[in-house]
Structures are given as C-alpha cells and as structure tokens.
CSV table of C-alpha atoms and ligand atoms in Angstrom, one decimal:
chain,number,residue,atom,x,y,z
A,1,MET,CA,107.8,78.4,81.2
A,2,THR,CA,104.8,80.6,81.1
A,3,ALA,CA,102.4,80.0,78.1
A,4,ARG,CA,100.0,82.7,77.6
A,5,HIS,CA,98.1,81.2,75.0
A,6,LEU,CA,94.7,79.9,76.1
A,7,PRO,CA,95.4,76.2,76.3
A,8,ASP,CA,93.4,73.6,74.3
A,9,THR,CA,90.9,71.5,76.1
A,10,ARG,CA,93.6,68.8,77.4
A,11,THR,CA,95.3,70.9,79.5
A,12,PRO,CA,93.7,71.8,82.6
A,13,VAL,CA,92.8,76.1,82.4
A,14,ILE,CA,93.0,75.5,86.8
A,15,GLU,CA,95.8,72.9,88.2
A,16,VAL,CA,95.9,73.3,92.0
A,17,THR,CA,98.0,70.9,93.2
A,18,HIS,CA,98.2,69.8,96.9
A,19,LEU,CA,97.5,73.9,97.9
A,20,SER,CA,97.0,75.0,101.0
A,21,LYS,CA,96.8,78.1,103.7
A,22,HIS,CA,97.0,78.3,107.4
A,23,TYR,CA,96.0,81.5,109.2
A,24,ARG,CA,98.1,80.7,112.6
A,25,ASP,CA,97.0,76.7,113.3
A,26,VAL,CA,93.8,77.0,111.1
A,27,PRO,CA,94.0,75.6,108.2
A,28,ALA,CA,91.7,77.6,105.9
A,29,VAL,CA,92.6,75.6,102.7
A,30,ASP,CA,94.1,72.2,103.3
A,31,ASP,CA,95.8,69.9,101.1
A,32,VAL,CA,93.5,70.8,97.6
A,33,THR,CA,94.0,69.1,94.4
A,34,LEU,CA,91.7,70.0,91.7
A,35,HIS,CA,91.7,70.7,88.0
A,36,VAL,CA,89.1,72.6,85.9
A,37,GLN,CA,89.3,71.9,82.2
A,38,ALA,CA,88.8,74.4,79.4
A,39,GLY,CA,85.1,74.9,78.9
A,40,GLN,CA,83.7,73.8,82.2
A,41,ILE,CA,81.8,75.8,84.6
A,42,TYR,CA,83.3,74.3,88.1
A,43,ALA,CA,81.3,75.0,91.0
A,44,LEU,CA,83.5,75.2,94.8
A,45,LEU,CA,80.6,74.1,97.0
A,46,GLY,CA,81.0,74.6,100.9
A,47,LEU,CA,79.3,76.4,104.0
A,48,ASN,CA,80.4,79.3,105.4
A,49,GLY,CA,84.0,79.4,106.2
A,50,ALA,CA,84.9,76.5,104.3
A,51,GLY,CA,87.8,78.3,102.7
A,52,LYS,CA,86.3,79.1,99.5
A,53,THR,CA,87.3,82.6,99.0
A,54,THR,CA,90.8,81.5,100.3
A,55,LEU,CA,91.2,79.4,97.9
A,56,ILE,CA,90.1,81.5,95.0
A,57,ARG,CA,92.2,84.5,96.3
A,58,MET,CA,95.3,81.9,96.0
A,59,LEU,CA,94.1,81.3,92.3
A,60,LEU,CA,94.6,84.6,92.0
A,61,GLY,CA,97.7,85.5,93.5
A,62,MET,CA,96.2,87.5,96.2
A,63,ILE,CA,97.6,85.8,99.0
A,64,ALA,CA,100.6,83.1,99.0
A,65,PRO,CA,100.0,79.7,99.7
A,66,THR,CA,101.4,78.2,102.9
A,67,ALA,CA,102.1,75.3,100.3
A,68,GLY,CA,101.1,73.9,97.3
A,69,THR,CA,101.0,75.2,93.6
A,70,VAL,CA,98.6,77.3,91.4
A,71,ARG,CA,98.9,76.8,87.5
A,72,VAL,CA,96.0,79.5,85.9
A,73,LEU,CA,95.9,79.3,81.9
A,74,GLY,CA,99.4,77.4,82.1
A,75,ALA,CA,101.5,79.8,83.9
A,76,ALA,CA,102.4,79.4,87.6
A,77,VAL,CA,100.8,81.8,89.6
A,78,SER,CA,102.4,83.7,92.7
A,79,ALA,CA,101.4,85.8,95.2
A,80,GLY,CA,101.8,89.9,94.3
A,81,ASP,CA,102.1,88.5,90.1
A,82,ARG,CA,98.9,90.3,88.6
A,83,SER,CA,99.2,88.6,85.3
A,84,ALA,CA,96.8,85.8,86.1
A,85,TRP,CA,94.1,88.9,86.9
A,86,ALA,CA,94.6,90.6,83.3
A,87,ARG,CA,94.2,87.0,81.6
A,88,THR,CA,91.4,86.5,83.5
A,89,GLY,CA,87.8,88.2,84.7
A,90,TYR,CA,87.2,88.3,88.4
A,91,LEU,CA,84.8,89.2,91.2
A,92,VAL,CA,86.0,88.1,94.8
A,93,GLU,CA,84.1,89.0,97.9
A,94,ALA,CA,81.5,92.2,98.3
A,95,ALA,CA,80.9,93.8,94.9
A,96,SER,CA,82.4,97.1,95.2
A,97,ALA,CA,82.2,100.2,93.0
A,98,TYR,CA,83.0,104.1,92.9
A,99,PRO,CA,79.5,105.1,94.7
A,100,GLU,CA,79.6,108.6,93.4
A,101,LEU,CA,80.0,107.4,89.9
A,102,THR,CA,77.2,106.1,87.6
A,103,VAL,CA,77.3,102.5,86.2
A,104,ARG,CA,78.6,103.5,83.0
A,105,GLU,CA,81.3,105.7,84.4
A,106,ASN,CA,81.8,102.8,86.5
A,107,LEU,CA,82.6,100.7,83.6
A,108,GLU,CA,84.3,103.1,81.5
A,109,VAL,CA,86.8,103.7,84.3
A,110,ILE,CA,87.4,99.4,84.0
A,111,ARG,CA,87.1,99.9,80.9
A,112,ARG,CA,90.1,102.7,80.0
A,113,LEU,CA,92.5,100.6,82.7
A,114,ARG,CA,92.2,97.4,80.7
A,115,ARG,CA,93.1,99.8,77.5
A,116,LEU,CA,89.7,98.7,76.1
A,117,SER,CA,88.1,100.1,72.4
A,118,GLY,CA,84.9,101.3,71.9
A,119,THR,CA,82.2,101.8,74.6
A,120,ALA,CA,80.9,100.6,77.9
A,121,ASP,CA,77.6,100.1,75.9
A,122,ASP,CA,77.8,96.4,75.4
A,123,ILE,CA,78.4,95.3,78.5
A,124,ILE,CA,75.8,97.2,79.9
A,125,GLU,CA,73.2,95.5,77.4
A,126,ARG,CA,74.4,92.3,78.6
A,127,LEU,CA,74.1,92.5,82.0
A,128,ALA,CA,70.6,94.5,82.0
A,129,LEU,CA,72.2,97.4,83.4
A,130,ALA,CA,70.4,99.6,81.1
A,131,PRO,CA,67.9,101.3,83.0
A,132,TYR,CA,70.3,102.2,85.7
A,133,ALA,CA,73.4,103.0,83.5
A,134,ASP,CA,73.3,107.1,84.5
A,135,HIS,CA,72.7,105.7,88.2
A,136,SER,CA,75.1,106.7,90.7
A,137,ALA,CA,76.6,103.2,91.9
A,138,ARG,CA,75.7,103.9,95.6
A,139,THR,CA,71.8,104.3,94.9
A,140,LEU,CA,72.3,100.6,93.3
A,141,SER,CA,70.6,97.8,95.0
A,142,LEU,CA,72.8,95.3,96.3
A,143,GLY,CA,71.4,92.7,93.2
A,144,ASN,CA,72.2,95.5,90.5
A,145,LEU,CA,75.5,96.4,92.6
A,146,GLN,CA,76.2,92.2,92.1
A,147,ARG,CA,75.1,92.6,88.4
A,148,LEU,CA,77.9,95.8,88.1
A,149,ALA,CA,80.8,93.7,89.6
A,150,LEU,CA,80.0,90.9,87.0
A,151,ALA,CA,80.0,93.7,84.1
A,152,LYS,CA,83.5,94.6,85.3
A,153,ALA,CA,84.3,90.9,85.8
A,154,LEU,CA,83.5,90.3,81.5
A,155,ILE,CA,84.1,93.8,80.1
A,156,HIS,CA,87.3,92.7,78.6
A,157,ALA,CA,86.0,89.1,77.3
A,158,PRO,CA,87.9,86.8,79.5
A,159,GLY,CA,88.4,83.3,78.6
A,160,LEU,CA,88.3,82.4,82.2
A,161,LEU,CA,86.1,83.8,84.9
A,162,ILE,CA,86.7,83.3,88.5
A,163,LEU,CA,83.5,84.0,90.9
A,164,ASP,CA,83.2,84.2,94.6
A,165,GLU,CA,79.2,83.3,95.5
A,166,PRO,CA,78.3,85.3,92.0
A,167,VAL,CA,74.8,85.2,92.5
A,168,ASN,CA,75.0,86.8,96.5
A,169,GLY,CA,72.2,89.2,96.8
A,170,LEU,CA,70.5,88.5,93.8
A,171,ASP,CA,66.6,87.5,93.6
A,172,PRO,CA,65.4,84.9,92.0
A,173,ALA,CA,64.9,86.4,88.4
A,174,GLY,CA,68.3,88.2,89.1
A,175,VAL,CA,69.9,84.6,89.6
A,176,ALA,CA,68.5,83.1,86.5
A,177,GLU,CA,69.6,85.6,84.2
A,178,ILE,CA,73.1,85.3,85.9
A,179,ARG,CA,72.7,81.3,85.4
A,180,THR,CA,72.2,82.0,81.9
A,181,LEU,CA,74.5,84.4,81.0
A,182,LEU,CA,77.2,81.8,82.8
A,183,ALA,CA,76.0,78.9,80.5
A,184,ASP,CA,75.8,80.9,77.7
A,185,LEU,CA,79.5,82.4,78.0
A,186,ALA,CA,80.8,78.4,78.5
A,187,HIS,CA,78.6,77.2,76.0
A,188,GLN,CA,78.3,79.5,73.1
A,189,HIS,CA,81.9,81.6,73.8
A,190,GLY,CA,84.3,78.5,75.6
A,191,THR,CA,84.5,80.5,78.5
A,192,THR,CA,85.9,78.5,81.8
A,193,VAL,CA,83.8,79.2,85.1
A,194,PHE,CA,85.0,78.8,88.2
A,195,LEU,CA,82.6,79.8,90.8
A,196,SER,CA,82.0,79.4,94.7
A,197,SER,CA,78.8,78.7,96.1
A,198,HIS,CA,77.1,77.5,99.4
A,199,LEU,CA,74.0,76.7,97.5
A,200,LEU,CA,74.0,73.0,95.7
A,201,ALA,CA,70.7,73.7,94.5
A,202,GLU,CA,71.6,76.4,92.6
A,203,VAL,CA,74.8,75.3,91.4
A,204,ALA,CA,73.9,71.9,90.2
A,205,ARG,CA,71.6,73.8,87.7
A,206,LEU,CA,74.7,75.2,86.4
A,207,ALA,CA,78.0,73.8,87.1
A,208,THR,CA,79.2,70.9,84.9
A,209,ARG,CA,81.4,70.0,87.9
A,210,ILE,CA,81.3,70.3,91.7
A,211,GLY,CA,83.9,70.4,94.1
A,212,ILE,CA,83.1,70.1,98.0
A,213,LEU,CA,84.9,72.0,100.3
A,214,HIS,CA,84.9,71.6,103.9
A,215,HIS,CA,86.9,72.6,106.6
A,216,GLY,CA,89.2,73.3,104.0
A,217,ARG,CA,89.5,70.1,102.2
A,218,LEU,CA,88.2,68.7,99.2
A,219,ILE,CA,85.9,66.2,100.5
A,220,GLY,CA,84.2,65.3,97.0
A,221,GLU,CA,84.2,66.2,93.2
A,222,HIS,CA,81.0,64.9,91.5
A,223,ASP,CA,79.9,65.5,87.6
A,224,ALA,CA,76.8,67.5,87.5
A,225,GLY,CA,75.0,65.0,86.0
A,226,GLN,CA,75.8,62.0,88.0
A,227,LEU,CA,74.4,63.9,91.3
A,228,ASP,CA,70.9,61.6,90.8
A,229,HIS,CA,73.2,58.8,91.6
A,230,HIS,CA,74.2,60.0,94.5
A,231,ARG,CA,71.2,61.1,96.3
A,232,ARG,CA,69.2,58.7,98.8
A,233,ARG,CA,66.2,57.5,97.5
A,234,HIS,CA,63.5,55.2,100.0
A,235,LEU,CA,60.2,54.0,99.8
A,236,ARG,CA,58.2,55.6,102.9
A,237,LEU,CA,54.5,53.9,104.2
A,238,ALA,CA,52.6,53.8,106.8
A,239,THR,CA,49.7,51.6,108.1
A,240,ARG,CA,47.2,51.2,111.0
A,241,ASP,CA,49.7,48.4,112.3
A,242,ASP,CA,53.4,49.8,111.7
A,243,ASP,CA,54.6,46.7,114.1
A,244,THR,CA,52.6,43.9,111.9
A,245,ALA,CA,53.7,45.5,108.4
A,246,HIS,CA,57.0,45.5,109.6
A,247,THR,CA,56.8,41.8,110.2
A,248,VAL,CA,55.0,41.1,107.0
A,249,LEU,CA,57.7,42.8,105.5
A,250,ARG,CA,60.6,41.2,107.0
A,251,ALA,CA,58.9,37.6,106.3
A,252,HIS,CA,59.5,38.8,102.5
A,253,GLY,CA,62.6,39.8,102.4
A,254,TYR,CA,62.5,43.7,103.0
A,255,ARG,CA,64.6,45.0,105.6
A,256,PRO,CA,62.2,47.8,107.0
A,257,GLU,CA,63.4,50.8,109.2
A,258,PRO,CA,61.0,52.9,111.4
A,259,ALA,CA,60.1,56.3,110.2
A,260,THR,CA,59.4,59.3,112.0
A,261,PRO,CA,57.2,60.3,113.7
A,262,ASN,CA,55.4,57.0,112.4
A,263,GLY,CA,55.2,54.2,109.4
A,264,LEU,CA,58.3,52.7,107.8
A,265,LEU,CA,60.8,53.3,105.4
A,266,LEU,CA,62.3,50.5,102.9
A,267,THR,CA,65.9,51.4,100.9
A,268,ASP,CA,65.5,47.9,99.0
A,269,GLN,CA,66.5,48.4,95.6
A,270,HIS,CA,63.5,45.9,95.3
A,271,ALA,CA,61.0,48.1,96.9
A,272,LEU,CA,62.0,51.0,95.1
A,273,ALA,CA,61.9,49.3,92.0
A,274,GLN,CA,58.7,48.0,92.4
A,275,PRO,CA,56.5,49.8,95.4
A,276,GLU,CA,53.0,48.1,93.9
A,277,GLN,CA,54.4,45.0,95.0
A,278,VAL,CA,55.2,46.2,98.2
A,279,ALA,CA,51.4,47.6,98.9
A,280,THR,CA,50.0,44.2,97.4
A,281,ILE,CA,52.0,42.3,100.2
A,282,LEU,CA,50.9,44.7,102.8
A,283,VAL,CA,47.1,44.1,102.0
A,284,HIS,CA,47.4,40.1,101.8
A,285,GLY,CA,49.4,40.5,105.3
A,286,GLY,CA,46.2,42.5,106.7
A,287,VAL,CA,47.7,46.0,106.8
A,288,PRO,CA,47.0,48.0,103.7
A,289,PRO,CA,48.9,50.7,103.2
A,290,THR,CA,47.5,53.9,104.1
A,291,GLU,CA,50.0,56.0,102.8
A,292,LEU,CA,53.0,54.9,100.2
A,293,HIS,CA,55.3,57.2,98.3
A,294,LEU,CA,58.7,57.4,97.5
A,295,GLN,CA,60.7,60.0,98.4
A,296,GLU,CA,63.9,61.3,97.0
A,297,GLU,CA,66.6,63.1,99.0
A,298,ASP,CA,66.9,66.9,97.6
A,299,LEU,CA,70.0,68.3,96.9
A,300,GLU,CA,70.9,70.3,99.9
A,301,ALA,CA,69.9,67.6,102.0
A,302,PHE,CA,72.6,65.4,99.9
A,303,PHE,CA,75.2,68.2,100.1
A,304,LEU,CA,74.5,68.3,104.2
A,305,ARG,CA,74.7,64.5,104.8
A,306,THR,CA,77.9,65.0,102.6
A,307,VAL,CA,79.4,67.5,104.8
A,308,GLY,CA,78.3,65.9,108.0
A,309,SER,CA,79.8,62.6,107.4
A,310,SER,CA,83.0,64.0,106.7
A,311,PRO,CA,85.5,63.2,109.1
A,312,GLN,CA,86.0,67.1,110.0
A,313,THR,CA,82.3,67.1,111.3
A,314,GLU,CA,82.4,63.9,113.2
A,315,THR,CA,85.4,64.7,115.1
A,316,GLY,CA,85.5,68.7,115.3
A,317,ASN,CA,83.4,70.9,116.5
A,318,GLY,CA,84.2,73.3,113.4
A,319,THR,CA,87.4,74.9,114.7
A,320,ARG,CA,90.0,72.6,113.8
A,321,ALA,CA,93.5,74.1,116.0
A,322,GLU,CA,93.5,70.5,117.8
A,323,ASP,CA,94.3,69.2,114.1
A,324,ALA,CA,97.0,71.4,112.9
B,1,ATP,P1,82.4,82.5,103.5
B,1,ATP,O1,81.4,81.6,102.5
B,1,ATP,O2,82.0,82.4,104.6
B,1,ATP,O3,83.1,83.6,102.6
B,1,ATP,P2,84.8,80.6,102.6
B,1,ATP,O4,84.3,79.3,102.8
B,1,ATP,O5,84.8,81.7,101.6
B,1,ATP,O6,83.6,81.1,103.5
B,1,ATP,P3,87.0,81.4,104.4
B,1,ATP,O7,86.5,83.1,103.7
B,1,ATP,O8,88.3,81.2,102.8
B,1,ATP,O9,85.9,80.6,103.8
B,1,ATP,O10,87.7,81.4,105.1
B,1,ATP,C1,88.2,80.1,105.6
B,1,ATP,C2,88.6,79.7,107.1
B,1,ATP,O11,90.2,80.6,107.3
B,1,ATP,C3,87.7,80.4,108.0
B,1,ATP,O12,87.7,79.5,109.0
B,1,ATP,C4,88.4,81.9,108.3
B,1,ATP,O13,88.2,82.5,109.7
B,1,ATP,C5,89.5,81.8,108.3
B,1,ATP,N1,90.1,83.1,107.9
B,1,ATP,C6,90.1,83.6,106.4
B,1,ATP,N2,90.8,84.5,106.3
B,1,ATP,C7,91.6,84.6,107.3
B,1,ATP,C8,93.0,85.5,108.1
B,1,ATP,N3,92.8,86.3,106.8
B,1,ATP,N4,93.1,85.5,109.3
B,1,ATP,C9,92.7,84.5,109.6
B,1,ATP,N5,91.8,83.4,109.8
B,1,ATP,C10,91.5,83.9,108.5
C-alpha cells in the first residue's frame, strides 16, 4: 500500500524500524527504531560521525539500508525511489547552488523543475534573501548560501522537511531566524520537521522531541519539555574548613562529596530544596559557608554525559570495528 496523502496525527510521518547501515565493518547506523509524528519537530542529535547524515540519506532513499525499513509519509522508501524527494523538502550535506546564477535564478530553476506556478519572490522574502536576490551564488556568505539551500527545500511548501545540520555556518542572528522560521512552519502550518544537529542547547529551543544518536545507535529519546528533569543539579559550597564541614553535614544525614578544586557538593534532594537549612547547620557547626550556590548542569554537559556513559564510549575508542 502506498498511501500518498499526508497522514493524520496518529500515523507517524516517519517510521524507521530496526534500521542499520554498515560500511564494511563500521556500523554507521545500528538498529535504529524511531517514529516522528505529524507536526513534530524531531531533532536527531549526535557528535560528528554519529551517523546522522547516513540515517537522513536512508530516509530520502539516497542510499540503501543494510537492514531494516523506512516509511515516509505512509510509503515505503527504497534506494533509488525518488518519490520521497518529491513530497518532502530536504537539505543534506553542504549547501550547494549554481555558483554563476543569482539567488533568484537558482530558485527559479528549482521552481520550474518542481513545476510550480508563480515566482520565487515569496520564498526570497521569507528567507530574508531579498538583499541578495540579484547576487550570484558564488558571492554569498556561508550563512546566506545555507539560507538559499533552505529556500530551495521550502519552495514547494512541503508537509515534511528533512534537514541535515540546517544551522551550520549561520551566525547567531541567522540561527535565531531559522529557528523562528521552522517553529512557524511547524506550529502555524503543521509542517513536520526532522533535523540533525550536534548542538543540544540549540535544538532544545526548537525541537519537540530529541533523539540522541551515538556510534550509530539511538541511545535516548526525550520530549524537549522533559529535558530539565534529566539535568543534574547540585548544591556547591565552600567553607574555611571543608573537612569539618564534611563531618558536620554527615552528622545531619547529608552525603557531601568533595568538589574540585575545593569545597563540597551536595546532591541530596533535601539540600537542593532547602539550601538555607544547610547554611544554618554549617553556621551552628562553626563552619559558616563562604560560598553556597545551586548549580545546574547545562544542556551540552547533559548531552556529553549521556553519550559519555553509553556502552560504546565506555568500551570503545570511537572505532567499533571489533564490535561488528
Ligand atoms: P557529521 O556530523 O560529521 O556529518 P554524522 O553524524 O552525519 O557526522 P555520518 O556522516 O553519517 O555521521 O557517518 C557515520 C559513520 O559512517 C562515520 O564513521 C563515517 O566515517 C562512516 N561513513 C559514512 N559514509 C561512509 C561511506 N560512504 N563509506 C564508509 N564509511 C562511511
């Protein structure tokens, strides 16, 4: 069955089932199963070499999986079958354009190839490319070239956008613009967005769901709104005599750990909820705090901790040939 209509919210727009791609003995993508629902912004997060581009190329039928299946918009994807390309907007690998053609001419080429009526003016406006519309692509900055690539991906108002590292090369203002554009597409137009990135802090502000890919494996999936629950928090304190402070706190049932280069860390829920009680105990114990503050792991630290504690990282050194 190849249903060509946009599925409703109960049908995943992307269904990846036990998908693998091995290059000789390197499992670039290793037994990944994931679902993306309509209207979701799903971010596939991973370090360089995690397998993001390989997975995206399989979503688009650009390469054949070693094992597993992909369904996009209700239809099975197979290598060489370009139907997925026609129904989605995509940006894979480095942004490219005809260097001698202007921005407008580049977009006109795509508009005609896609047999779209009208002009490219709307999309030029939308991607803030108007000031460069008559500049040849070879003179564009990396950021504007990326913007042009996104314009090409969006020109036919696709229901699904698949973007490999879409904010690569953009300055902070460009990143913010793209974030607003993608959020608007998802929230106002119901566009489903699947994107890859290596920046958790960036995608956490945009994505509704985040999948963490590491050495080809999907090692975690989180609703973006739930990420805060996974971030570690601790109370950091210092005194003039940390050994005594340690003894005093243990006597009150806390489990302090030494901090570097000095001071103590408390992760007890009670300490996190009521740091003022910790301060009172230290004052009464004769070791008043010289420093006391609640610290929260930032998103990048959370991400690095997550991939750092995955089995592949603990047992391997980045090359996994011995596992294959
Ligand atoms: P980056 O962010 O650096 O682009 P990525 O997460 O997109 O990384 P991939 O490009 O998918 O990662 O690569 C995953 C692994 O597969 C890497 O070890 C890479 O060297 C390997 N790989 C990718 N394509 C090929 C290929 N055509 N032949 C051999 N190995 C490949």
